[in-house]
Short mmCIF file of C-alpha atoms and ligand atoms in Angstrom, two decimals:
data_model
loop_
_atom_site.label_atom_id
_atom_site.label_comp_id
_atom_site.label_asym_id
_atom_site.label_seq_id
_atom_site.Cartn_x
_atom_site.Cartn_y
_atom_site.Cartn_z
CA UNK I 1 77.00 135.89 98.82
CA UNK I 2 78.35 134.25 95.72
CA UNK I 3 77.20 130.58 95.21
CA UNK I 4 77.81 128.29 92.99
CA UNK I 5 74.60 129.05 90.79
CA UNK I 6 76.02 132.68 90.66
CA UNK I 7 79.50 131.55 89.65
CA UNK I 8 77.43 129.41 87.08
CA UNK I 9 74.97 131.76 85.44
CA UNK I 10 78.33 134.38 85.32
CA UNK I 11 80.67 131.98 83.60
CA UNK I 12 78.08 129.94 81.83
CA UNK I 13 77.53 132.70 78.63
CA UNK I 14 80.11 129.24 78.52
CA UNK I 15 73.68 101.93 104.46
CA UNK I 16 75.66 102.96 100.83
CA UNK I 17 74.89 99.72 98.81
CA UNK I 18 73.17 100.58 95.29
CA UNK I 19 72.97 98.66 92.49
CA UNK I 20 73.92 95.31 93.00
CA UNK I 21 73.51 93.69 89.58
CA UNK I 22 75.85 95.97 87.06
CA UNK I 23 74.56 96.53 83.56
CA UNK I 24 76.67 99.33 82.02
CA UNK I 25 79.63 97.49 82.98
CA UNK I 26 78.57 94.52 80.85
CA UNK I 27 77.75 96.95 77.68
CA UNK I 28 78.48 94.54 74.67
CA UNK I 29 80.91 97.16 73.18
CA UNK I 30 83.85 98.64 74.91
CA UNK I 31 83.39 102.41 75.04
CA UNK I 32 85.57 103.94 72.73
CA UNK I 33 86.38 101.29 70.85
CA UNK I 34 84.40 99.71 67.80
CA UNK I 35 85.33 95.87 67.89
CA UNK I 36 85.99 94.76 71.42
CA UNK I 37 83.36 93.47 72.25
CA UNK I 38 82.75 91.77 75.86
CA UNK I 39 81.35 87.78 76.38
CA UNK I 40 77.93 88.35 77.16
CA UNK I 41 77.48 87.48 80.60
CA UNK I 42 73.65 86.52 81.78
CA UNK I 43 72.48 88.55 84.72
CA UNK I 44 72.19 85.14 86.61
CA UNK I 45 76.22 84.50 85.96
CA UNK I 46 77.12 87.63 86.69
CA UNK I 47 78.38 86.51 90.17
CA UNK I 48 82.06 84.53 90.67
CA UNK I 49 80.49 82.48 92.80
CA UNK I 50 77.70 80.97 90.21
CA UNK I 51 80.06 78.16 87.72
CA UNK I 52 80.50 79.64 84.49
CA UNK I 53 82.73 77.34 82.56
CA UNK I 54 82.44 78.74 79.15
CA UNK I 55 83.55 82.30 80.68
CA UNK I 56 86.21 83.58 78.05
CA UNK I 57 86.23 87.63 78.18
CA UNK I 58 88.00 89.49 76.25
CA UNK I 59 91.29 90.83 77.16
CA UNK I 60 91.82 94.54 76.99
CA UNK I 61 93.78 97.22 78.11
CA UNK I 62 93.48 100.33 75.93
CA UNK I 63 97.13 101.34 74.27
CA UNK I 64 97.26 105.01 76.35
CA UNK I 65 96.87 102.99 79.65
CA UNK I 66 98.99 100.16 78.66
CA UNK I 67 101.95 102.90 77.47
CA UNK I 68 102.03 103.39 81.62
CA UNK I 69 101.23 107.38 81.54
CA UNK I 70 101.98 108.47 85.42
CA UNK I 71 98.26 108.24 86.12
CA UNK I 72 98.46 104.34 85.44
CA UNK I 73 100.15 101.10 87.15
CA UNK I 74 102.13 99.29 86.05
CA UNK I 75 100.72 96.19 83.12
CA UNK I 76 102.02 93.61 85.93
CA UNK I 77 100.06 93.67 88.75
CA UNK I 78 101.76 90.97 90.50
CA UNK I 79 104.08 93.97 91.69
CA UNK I 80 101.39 95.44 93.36
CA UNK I 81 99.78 95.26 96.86
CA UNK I 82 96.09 95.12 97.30
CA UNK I 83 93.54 96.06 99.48
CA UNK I 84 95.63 98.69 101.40
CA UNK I 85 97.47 102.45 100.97
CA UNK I 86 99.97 101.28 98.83
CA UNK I 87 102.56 104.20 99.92
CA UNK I 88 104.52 103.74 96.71
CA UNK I 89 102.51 105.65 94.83
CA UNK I 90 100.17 107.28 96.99
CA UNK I 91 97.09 105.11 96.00
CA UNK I 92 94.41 104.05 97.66
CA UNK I 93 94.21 100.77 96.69
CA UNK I 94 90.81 99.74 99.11
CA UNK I 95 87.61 99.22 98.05
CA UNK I 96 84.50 100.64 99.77
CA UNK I 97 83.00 97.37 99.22
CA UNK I 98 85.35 95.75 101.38
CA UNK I 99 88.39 93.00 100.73
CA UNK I 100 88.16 92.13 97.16
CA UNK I 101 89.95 88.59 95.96
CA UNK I 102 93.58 89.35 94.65
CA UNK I 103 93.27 85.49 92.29
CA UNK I 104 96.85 84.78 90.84
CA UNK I 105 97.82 88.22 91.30
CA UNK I 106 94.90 89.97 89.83
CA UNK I 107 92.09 91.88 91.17
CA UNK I 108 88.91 90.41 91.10
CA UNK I 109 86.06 92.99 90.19
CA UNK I 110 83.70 92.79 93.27
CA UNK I 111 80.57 92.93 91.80
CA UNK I 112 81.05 90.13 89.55
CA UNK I 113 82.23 89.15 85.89
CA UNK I 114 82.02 91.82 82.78
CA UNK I 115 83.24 89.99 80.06
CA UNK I 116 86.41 91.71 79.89
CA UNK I 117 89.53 90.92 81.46
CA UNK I 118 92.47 93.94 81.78
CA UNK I 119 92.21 97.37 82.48
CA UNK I 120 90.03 98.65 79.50
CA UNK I 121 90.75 102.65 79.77
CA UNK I 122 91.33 102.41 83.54
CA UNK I 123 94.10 103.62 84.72
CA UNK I 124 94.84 101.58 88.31
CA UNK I 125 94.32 97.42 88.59
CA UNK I 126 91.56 97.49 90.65
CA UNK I 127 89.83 100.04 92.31
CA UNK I 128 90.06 103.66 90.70
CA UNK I 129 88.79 106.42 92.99
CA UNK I 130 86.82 109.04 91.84
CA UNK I 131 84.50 111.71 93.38
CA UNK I 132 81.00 113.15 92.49
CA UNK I 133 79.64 116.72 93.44
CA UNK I 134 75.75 116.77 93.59
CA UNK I 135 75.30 120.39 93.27
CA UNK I 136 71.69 120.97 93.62
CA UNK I 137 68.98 123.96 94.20
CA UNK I 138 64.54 124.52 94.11
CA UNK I 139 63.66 125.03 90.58
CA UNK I 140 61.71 128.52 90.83
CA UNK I 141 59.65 130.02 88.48
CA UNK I 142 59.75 133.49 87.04
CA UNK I 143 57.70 134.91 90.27
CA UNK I 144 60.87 133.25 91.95
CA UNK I 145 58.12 130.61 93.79
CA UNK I 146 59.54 127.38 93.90
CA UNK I 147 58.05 124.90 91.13
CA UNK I 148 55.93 121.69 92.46
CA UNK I 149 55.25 118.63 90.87
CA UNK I 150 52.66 116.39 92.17
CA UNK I 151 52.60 118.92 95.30
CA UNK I 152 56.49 118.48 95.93
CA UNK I 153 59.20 120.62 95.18
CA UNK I 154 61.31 120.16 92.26
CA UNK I 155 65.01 120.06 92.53
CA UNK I 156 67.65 120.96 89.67
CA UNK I 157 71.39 119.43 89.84
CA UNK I 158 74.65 120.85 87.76
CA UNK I 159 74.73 118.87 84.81
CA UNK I 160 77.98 118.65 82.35
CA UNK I 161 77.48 117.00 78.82
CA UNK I 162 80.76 114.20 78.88
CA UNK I 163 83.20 114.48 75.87
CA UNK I 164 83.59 110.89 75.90
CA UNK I 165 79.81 110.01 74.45
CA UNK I 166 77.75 112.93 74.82
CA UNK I 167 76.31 111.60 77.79
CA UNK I 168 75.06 114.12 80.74
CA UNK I 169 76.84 113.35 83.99
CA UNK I 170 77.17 114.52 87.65
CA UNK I 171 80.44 117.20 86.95
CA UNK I 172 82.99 114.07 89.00
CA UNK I 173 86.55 113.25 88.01
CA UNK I 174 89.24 110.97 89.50
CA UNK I 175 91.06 111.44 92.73
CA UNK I 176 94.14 112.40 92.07
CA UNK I 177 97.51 110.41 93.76
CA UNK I 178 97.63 111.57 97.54
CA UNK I 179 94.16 114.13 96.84
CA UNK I 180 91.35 113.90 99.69
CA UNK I 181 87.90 113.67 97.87
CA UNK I 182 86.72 117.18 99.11
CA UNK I 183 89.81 118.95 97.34
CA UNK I 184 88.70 116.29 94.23
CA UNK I 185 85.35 117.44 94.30
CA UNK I 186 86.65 120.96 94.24
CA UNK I 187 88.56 120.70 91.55
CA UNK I 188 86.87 119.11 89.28
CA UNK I 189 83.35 121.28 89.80
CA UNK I 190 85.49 123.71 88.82
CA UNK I 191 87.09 122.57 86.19
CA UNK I 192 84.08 120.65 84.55
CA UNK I 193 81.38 122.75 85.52
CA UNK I 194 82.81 126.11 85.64
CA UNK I 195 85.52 126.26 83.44
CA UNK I 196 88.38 127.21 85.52
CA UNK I 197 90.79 125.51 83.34
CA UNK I 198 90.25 128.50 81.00
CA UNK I 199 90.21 130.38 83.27
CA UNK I 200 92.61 133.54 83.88
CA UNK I 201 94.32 133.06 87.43
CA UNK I 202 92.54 135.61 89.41
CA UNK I 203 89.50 134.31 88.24
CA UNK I 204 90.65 130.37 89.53
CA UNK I 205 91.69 131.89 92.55
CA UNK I 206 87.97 133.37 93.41
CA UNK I 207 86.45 130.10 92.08
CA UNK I 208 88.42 127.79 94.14
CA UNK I 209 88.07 130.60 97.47
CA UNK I 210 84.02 130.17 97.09
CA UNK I 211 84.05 126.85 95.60
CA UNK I 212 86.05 125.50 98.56
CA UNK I 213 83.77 127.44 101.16
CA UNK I 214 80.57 125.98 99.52
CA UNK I 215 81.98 122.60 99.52
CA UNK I 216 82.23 122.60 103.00
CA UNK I 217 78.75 121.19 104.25
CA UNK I 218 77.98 118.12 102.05
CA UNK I 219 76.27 115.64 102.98
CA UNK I 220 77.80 112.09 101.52
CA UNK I 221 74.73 110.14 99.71
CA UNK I 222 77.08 107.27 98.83
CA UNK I 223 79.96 105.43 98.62
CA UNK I 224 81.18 102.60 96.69
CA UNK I 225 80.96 101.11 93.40
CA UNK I 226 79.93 102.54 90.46
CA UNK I 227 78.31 100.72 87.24
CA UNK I 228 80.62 102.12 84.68
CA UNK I 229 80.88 101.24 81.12
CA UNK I 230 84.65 101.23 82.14
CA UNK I 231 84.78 98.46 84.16
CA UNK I 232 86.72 95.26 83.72
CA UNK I 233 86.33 92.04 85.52
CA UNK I 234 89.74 93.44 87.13
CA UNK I 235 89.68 97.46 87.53
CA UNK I 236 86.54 99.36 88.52
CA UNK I 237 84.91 102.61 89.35
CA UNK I 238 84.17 103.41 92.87
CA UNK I 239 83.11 106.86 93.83
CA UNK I 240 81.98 109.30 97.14
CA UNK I 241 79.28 111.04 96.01
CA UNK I 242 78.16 114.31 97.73
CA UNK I 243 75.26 116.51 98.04
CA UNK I 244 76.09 120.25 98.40
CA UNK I 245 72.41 122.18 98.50
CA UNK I 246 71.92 125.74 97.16
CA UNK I 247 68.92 126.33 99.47
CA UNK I 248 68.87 130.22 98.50
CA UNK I 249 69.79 129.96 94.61
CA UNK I 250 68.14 131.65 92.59
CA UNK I 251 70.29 133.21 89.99
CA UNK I 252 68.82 131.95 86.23
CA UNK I 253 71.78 132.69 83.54
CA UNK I 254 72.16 131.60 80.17
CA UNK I 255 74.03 128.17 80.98
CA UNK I 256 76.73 126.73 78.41
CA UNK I 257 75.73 123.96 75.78
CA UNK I 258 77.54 121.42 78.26
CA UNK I 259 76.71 122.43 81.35
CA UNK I 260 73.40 122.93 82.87
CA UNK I 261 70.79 122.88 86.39
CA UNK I 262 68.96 120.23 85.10
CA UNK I 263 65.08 119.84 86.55
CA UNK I 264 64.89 116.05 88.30
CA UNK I 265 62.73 113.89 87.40
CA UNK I 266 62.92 109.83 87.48
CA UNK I 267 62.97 109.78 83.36
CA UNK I 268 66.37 110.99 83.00
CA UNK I 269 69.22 108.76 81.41
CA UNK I 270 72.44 109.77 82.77
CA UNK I 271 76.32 108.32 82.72
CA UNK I 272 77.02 105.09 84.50
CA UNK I 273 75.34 105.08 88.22
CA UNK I 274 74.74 108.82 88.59
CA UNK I 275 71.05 108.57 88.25
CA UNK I 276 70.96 106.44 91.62
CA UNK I 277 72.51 109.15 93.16
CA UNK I 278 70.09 111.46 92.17
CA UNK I 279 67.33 109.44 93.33
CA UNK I 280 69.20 108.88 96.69
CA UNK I 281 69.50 113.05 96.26
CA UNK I 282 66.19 113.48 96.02
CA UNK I 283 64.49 111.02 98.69
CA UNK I 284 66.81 112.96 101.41
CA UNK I 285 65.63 116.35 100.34
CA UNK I 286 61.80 114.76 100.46
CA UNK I 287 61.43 116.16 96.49
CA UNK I 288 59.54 115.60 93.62
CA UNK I 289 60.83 112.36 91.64
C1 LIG X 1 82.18 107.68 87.07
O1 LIG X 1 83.25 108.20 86.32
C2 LIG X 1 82.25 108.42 88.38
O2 LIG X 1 81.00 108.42 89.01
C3 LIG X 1 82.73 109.80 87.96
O3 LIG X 1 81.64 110.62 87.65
C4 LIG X 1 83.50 109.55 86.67
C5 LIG X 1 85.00 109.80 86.81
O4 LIG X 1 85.65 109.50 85.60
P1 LIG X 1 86.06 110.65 84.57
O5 LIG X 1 84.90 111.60 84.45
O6 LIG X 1 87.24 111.35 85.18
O7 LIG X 1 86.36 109.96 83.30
O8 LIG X 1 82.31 106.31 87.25
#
């Protein structure tokens, strides 16, 4: 049967809570930009309920989201309704993390302050929705055993190398207006991961067929917000990441400069919260960390 490490090697010659102080999203520069540059907020006024009278973050909203492209709301958010399917756009406008505070018509970013007020490169005020695939299998070795560490298996995830800074990242994307996560998930493994934007239509046909069998049977490993350099004391990311297991996997290709099964281990850096994922990954399938 074709799996996802076949696809891979073929194409490739190309209790939820985590986290609860955020880091990345208090990064002193904005990604992508060279001179906005967030109020440093202390770890111990990080929360809106610890006084912080000084507090004077920046304000920005990058000029692509703030030109209101159809993926983005609109720069008033007083038009919009929190905390519920807002119908008139077919966005999902709840947070895992429960009510958040709407304060003079703004979202209030649950986790705390940023230093950075606006949307930054986000698209929605508020919550924006995306989904992670943890695509995982044994690392074997060239007798096809599978490799220990420590005396505990090692598992390998699909990594993809992000345009945006070069960072390595679980292969996730944004849900897309009205799109269920599993159909997200699909889509953008294939599209990140396997290159099915390139690829002819026969070929995204077969690759969405397998892709959408394999996707079938994950098992969720979290849900909620995610530290992302993104974030703004008023839009966030929050994501449902999954764990799909290769059990039988054992194809070894030539992978693609930005795409790769990546050996785990509790050393790697990766983008935003995806190493906790990993971790979470890991402690379920009782491997090596
Ligand atoms: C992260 O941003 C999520 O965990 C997901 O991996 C990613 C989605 O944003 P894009 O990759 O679409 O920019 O917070």
């Amino acid at each position: 049967m074709l799996t996802p490490s076949l696809i891979l090697s073929k194409n490739h010659c190309t209790t939820y809570q985590t986290m609860s102080l955020h880091v990345k999203a208090r990064c002193e520069v904005y990604p992508r930009t060279q001179d906005v540059k967030r109020f440093i907020v202390p770890d111990d006024k990080v929360p809106w309920s610890v006084d912080f009278p000084e507090y004077d973050p920046i304000d920005y909203t990058s000029k692509s989201v703030a030109s209101q492209p159809v993926w983005a709301d609109s720069p008033d958010p007083a038009t919009i309704t929190f905390n519920c399917i807002d119908k008139s756009c077919n966005s999902d406008r709840r947070s895992n993390e429960g009510n958040y505070q709407v304060i003079n018509g703004c979202p209030r970013n649950p986790r705390g302050r940023t230093g950075c007020k606006g949307r930054g490169t986000l698209g929605k005020w508020g919550p924006n929705h995306a989904a992670d695939p943890i695509v995982t299998r044994w690392q074997r070795d060239s007798n096809n055993e599978i490799v220990k560490q420590d005396g505990k298996p090692v598992l390998e995830f699909v990594a993809v190398q992000r345009r945006d800074n070069g960072e390595w990242a679980l292969p996730g994307g944004m849900v897309d207006a009205g799109e269920n996560r599993t159909a997200t998930l699909t889509r953008e493994f294939g599209e990140e991961a396997l290159n099915s934007i390139d690829a002819t239509p026969e070929r995204k046909a077969q690759i969405q067929k397998l892709l959408t069998e394999f996707f079938k049977n994950g098992k969720t490993i979290y849900k909620g917000y995610v530290d992302d350099p993104r974030n703004t004391d008023n839009a966030w990311m929050e994501t449902k990441a999954m764990n799909f297991h290769d059990e039988q996997g054992t194809s070894v290709g030539d992978d693609a400069a930005d795409v790769k099964w990546m050996p785990i281990h509790k050393g790697l850096k990766l983008y935003a919260s995806h190493i906790d994922f990993i971790r979470r990954t890991v402690e379920n399938h009782g491997a090596y960390w």
